[in-house]
């Protein structure tokens, strides 16, 4: 359930914070995700930032990665080297979320140096979340999901990494000029792996009750 709860925390915090941003209206296509965590007013990369519920987004940033990490730790079917293969990217994601929450990405942060921590957190999140879904997809048998689900997890992870590359390229090439669809491209690096983890968590949750039933039957026969 934690693999479901973590992404839901992020998406719900994002929606609530975006809904409160009415002047001007927040755009999922144009605005950076990080803008929602900046109370402002502030300006960065040509985007005006004023988020009345910045604390909601920052709480979401702080909690979502830690919750996903807890869900990965709770997986009993992944052990040895395979366990480290999922723990490392999950830890990157958790640390990234905490950095995003503690160091909002405002224009002032870029000037005082704390923006580096925010950027580090963002890319730890991008890389950690997408690599995590790819590794889970490759370990589909170990975590108890279908081959189709495994392939889907790998696909969303690859899409996320490609979107991250495009996002970084646009940031570096645009300078201070506004980028029309930068928010959409950034979400291409985040939302796919969040949705993938929700689906994986749901599949794992459905499997465990089914696995528990035969185990109870075996125990009952042994008692007889």
PDB file of C-alpha atoms in Angstrom, residues 159-173 181-182 184-186 188-189:
ATOM      1  CA  UNK A 159       9.964   7.508 -21.052  1.00  0.00           C
ATOM      2  CA  UNK A 160      10.767   9.341 -17.834  1.00  0.00           C
ATOM      3  CA  UNK A 161      14.526   9.325 -18.448  1.00  0.00           C
ATOM      4  CA  UNK A 162      14.045  10.540 -22.021  1.00  0.00           C
ATOM      5  CA  UNK A 163      11.754  13.322 -20.772  1.00  0.00           C
ATOM      6  CA  UNK A 164      14.342  14.272 -18.159  1.00  0.00           C
ATOM      7  CA  UNK A 165      16.991  14.551 -20.879  1.00  0.00           C
ATOM      8  CA  UNK A 166      14.710  16.755 -22.992  1.00  0.00           C
ATOM      9  CA  UNK A 167      13.881  18.861 -19.928  1.00  0.00           C
ATOM     10  CA  UNK A 168      17.539  19.423 -19.103  1.00  0.00           C
ATOM     11  CA  UNK A 169      18.313  20.323 -22.711  1.00  0.00           C
ATOM     12  CA  UNK A 170      15.544  22.919 -22.812  1.00  0.00           C
ATOM     13  CA  UNK A 171      16.608  24.443 -19.488  1.00  0.00           C
ATOM     14  CA  UNK A 172      20.207  24.812 -20.624  1.00  0.00           C
ATOM     15  CA  UNK A 173      19.320  26.209 -24.047  1.00  0.00           C
ATOM     16  CA  UNK A 181       5.648  23.441 -22.654  1.00  0.00           C
ATOM     17  CA  UNK A 182       8.397  22.996 -20.067  1.00  0.00           C
ATOM     18  CA  UNK A 184       4.505  19.240 -19.596  1.00  0.00           C
ATOM     19  CA  UNK A 185       7.983  17.914 -20.379  1.00  0.00           C
ATOM     20  CA  UNK A 186       8.969  18.001 -16.705  1.00  0.00           C
ATOM     21  CA  UNK A 188       6.846  13.529 -18.445  1.00  0.00           C
ATOM     22  CA  UNK A 189       9.851  12.808 -16.223  1.00  0.00           C
TER      23      UNK A 189
END
